[in-house]
């Protein structure tokens, strides 16, 4: 299974966030990948909606509180990752 990656849309970022875009994407991606691995390893037949919410919660838990508070991902993309976990397919 390939690993999910977070890409930030520069149009929605303020000047400071644009300057820190690369490191911020790296941190968000790392947290998402770690959450994906934990959930994949412990998956026990939960519905997609529950997996999607858990993915968001665990990703945020892996971030600094200030970053987690501002992290509002595209939930369609998060649920796409959750579907891949449920199906056991590539992300």
PDB file of C-alpha atoms in Angstrom:
ATOM      1  CA  UNK A   1       0.000   0.000   0.000  1.00  0.00           C
ATOM      2  CA  UNK A   2       1.424   3.410  -0.927  1.00  0.00           C
ATOM      3  CA  UNK A   3       1.652   6.107   1.710  1.00  0.00           C
ATOM      4  CA  UNK A   4      -0.650   9.138   1.823  1.00  0.00           C
ATOM      5  CA  UNK A   5       0.886  12.587   1.432  1.00  0.00           C
ATOM      6  CA  UNK A   6      -0.366  16.024   2.485  1.00  0.00           C
ATOM      7  CA  UNK A   7      -0.041  18.857  -0.024  1.00  0.00           C
ATOM      8  CA  UNK A   8      -1.084  22.352   1.016  1.00  0.00           C
ATOM      9  CA  UNK A   9      -2.751  24.694  -1.471  1.00  0.00           C
ATOM     10  CA  UNK A  10      -0.590  27.834  -1.420  1.00  0.00           C
ATOM     11  CA  UNK A  11      -3.613  29.992  -2.314  1.00  0.00           C
ATOM     12  CA  UNK A  12      -5.123  29.287   1.111  1.00  0.00           C
ATOM     13  CA  UNK A  13      -1.962  30.097   3.066  1.00  0.00           C
ATOM     14  CA  UNK A  14      -0.882  33.351   4.674  1.00  0.00           C
ATOM     15  CA  UNK A  15       2.670  34.641   3.990  1.00  0.00           C
ATOM     16  CA  UNK A  16       4.192  32.901   7.031  1.00  0.00           C
ATOM     17  CA  UNK A  17       2.517  29.599   6.174  1.00  0.00           C
ATOM     18  CA  UNK A  18       3.708  29.892   2.558  1.00  0.00           C
ATOM     19  CA  UNK A  19       7.258  30.371   3.777  1.00  0.00           C
ATOM     20  CA  UNK A  20       6.966  27.277   6.003  1.00  0.00           C
ATOM     21  CA  UNK A  21       4.975  25.229   3.502  1.00  0.00           C
ATOM     22  CA  UNK A  22       7.594  22.505   2.913  1.00  0.00           C
ATOM     23  CA  UNK A  23       8.322  21.715   6.571  1.00  0.00           C
ATOM     24  CA  UNK A  24       4.618  21.990   7.428  1.00  0.00           C
ATOM     25  CA  UNK A  25       3.685  19.531   4.659  1.00  0.00           C
ATOM     26  CA  UNK A  26       6.403  17.178   5.910  1.00  0.00           C
ATOM     27  CA  UNK A  27       5.064  17.285   9.478  1.00  0.00           C
ATOM     28  CA  UNK A  28       1.450  16.805   8.384  1.00  0.00           C
ATOM     29  CA  UNK A  29       2.425  13.952   6.063  1.00  0.00           C
ATOM     30  CA  UNK A  30       4.426  12.243   8.793  1.00  0.00           C
ATOM     31  CA  UNK A  31       1.498  12.443  11.230  1.00  0.00           C
ATOM     32  CA  UNK A  32      -0.945  11.162   8.590  1.00  0.00           C
ATOM     33  CA  UNK A  33       1.307   8.261   7.620  1.00  0.00           C
ATOM     34  CA  UNK A  34       1.845   7.242  11.255  1.00  0.00           C
ATOM     35  CA  UNK A  35      -1.912   7.372  11.900  1.00  0.00           C
ATOM     36  CA  UNK A  36      -2.568   5.363   8.738  1.00  0.00           C
ATOM     37  CA  UNK A  37      -0.138   2.646   9.812  1.00  0.00           C
ATOM     38  CA  UNK A  38      -1.604   2.425  13.329  1.00  0.00           C
ATOM     39  CA  UNK A  39      -5.156   2.223  12.036  1.00  0.00           C
ATOM     40  CA  UNK A  40      -4.257  -0.248   9.286  1.00  0.00           C
ATOM     41  CA  UNK A  41      -2.508  -2.499  11.822  1.00  0.00           C
ATOM     42  CA  UNK A  42      -5.439  -2.427  14.228  1.00  0.00           C
ATOM     43  CA  UNK A  43      -8.287  -2.457  11.728  1.00  0.00           C
ATOM     44  CA  UNK A  44     -11.057  -4.773  12.894  1.00  0.00           C
ATOM     45  CA  UNK A  45     -13.930  -4.262  10.472  1.00  0.00           C
ATOM     46  CA  UNK A  46     -15.119  -0.787  11.518  1.00  0.00           C
ATOM     47  CA  UNK A  47     -17.182   1.200   8.971  1.00  0.00           C
ATOM     48  CA  UNK A  48     -15.464   3.693   6.681  1.00  0.00           C
ATOM     49  CA  UNK A  49     -16.955   6.703   8.500  1.00  0.00           C
ATOM     50  CA  UNK A  50     -15.470   5.570  11.802  1.00  0.00           C
ATOM     51  CA  UNK A  51     -12.092   4.875  10.208  1.00  0.00           C
ATOM     52  CA  UNK A  52     -12.125   8.316   8.571  1.00  0.00           C
ATOM     53  CA  UNK A  53     -12.856  10.071  11.889  1.00  0.00           C
ATOM     54  CA  UNK A  54     -10.232   8.004  13.674  1.00  0.00           C
ATOM     55  CA  UNK A  55      -7.712   8.872  10.953  1.00  0.00           C
ATOM     56  CA  UNK A  56      -8.385  12.580  11.481  1.00  0.00           C
ATOM     57  CA  UNK A  57      -8.241  12.291  15.277  1.00  0.00           C
ATOM     58  CA  UNK A  58      -5.012  10.292  15.288  1.00  0.00           C
ATOM     59  CA  UNK A  59      -3.379  12.563  12.716  1.00  0.00           C
ATOM     60  CA  UNK A  60      -4.201  15.621  14.828  1.00  0.00           C
ATOM     61  CA  UNK A  61      -2.944  13.824  17.963  1.00  0.00           C
ATOM     62  CA  UNK A  62       0.429  13.425  16.257  1.00  0.00           C
ATOM     63  CA  UNK A  63       0.800  17.162  15.683  1.00  0.00           C
ATOM     64  CA  UNK A  64       1.758  20.114  17.857  1.00  0.00           C
ATOM     65  CA  UNK A  65      -1.511  21.479  19.342  1.00  0.00           C
ATOM     66  CA  UNK A  66      -1.232  24.772  17.412  1.00  0.00           C
ATOM     67  CA  UNK A  67      -0.766  22.962  14.114  1.00  0.00           C
ATOM     68  CA  UNK A  68      -3.509  20.442  14.931  1.00  0.00           C
ATOM     69  CA  UNK A  69      -5.944  23.264  15.706  1.00  0.00           C
ATOM     70  CA  UNK A  70      -5.412  24.768  12.254  1.00  0.00           C
ATOM     71  CA  UNK A  71      -5.378  21.482  10.349  1.00  0.00           C
ATOM     72  CA  UNK A  72      -8.595  21.255   8.333  1.00  0.00           C
ATOM     73  CA  UNK A  73      -7.958  18.662   5.655  1.00  0.00           C
ATOM     74  CA  UNK A  74     -10.079  17.855   2.644  1.00  0.00           C
ATOM     75  CA  UNK A  75     -12.318  15.240   4.245  1.00  0.00           C
ATOM     76  CA  UNK A  76     -13.056  13.632   0.882  1.00  0.00           C
ATOM     77  CA  UNK A  77      -9.343  12.857   0.610  1.00  0.00           C
ATOM     78  CA  UNK A  78      -9.167  11.633   4.204  1.00  0.00           C
ATOM     79  CA  UNK A  79     -12.117   9.340   3.574  1.00  0.00           C
ATOM     80  CA  UNK A  80     -10.406   8.063   0.409  1.00  0.00           C
ATOM     81  CA  UNK A  81      -7.527   6.936   2.654  1.00  0.00           C
ATOM     82  CA  UNK A  82     -10.057   5.385   5.058  1.00  0.00           C
ATOM     83  CA  UNK A  83     -11.690   3.463   2.183  1.00  0.00           C
ATOM     84  CA  UNK A  84      -8.275   2.126   1.164  1.00  0.00           C
ATOM     85  CA  UNK A  85      -7.659   0.960   4.751  1.00  0.00           C
ATOM     86  CA  UNK A  86     -11.038  -0.777   4.886  1.00  0.00           C
ATOM     87  CA  UNK A  87     -10.525  -2.427   1.499  1.00  0.00           C
ATOM     88  CA  UNK A  88      -6.877  -3.249   2.163  1.00  0.00           C
ATOM     89  CA  UNK A  89      -5.881  -1.523  -1.083  1.00  0.00           C
ATOM     90  CA  UNK A  90      -3.303   1.090  -2.049  1.00  0.00           C
ATOM     91  CA  UNK A  91      -3.908   4.608  -0.742  1.00  0.00           C
TER      92      UNK A  91
END
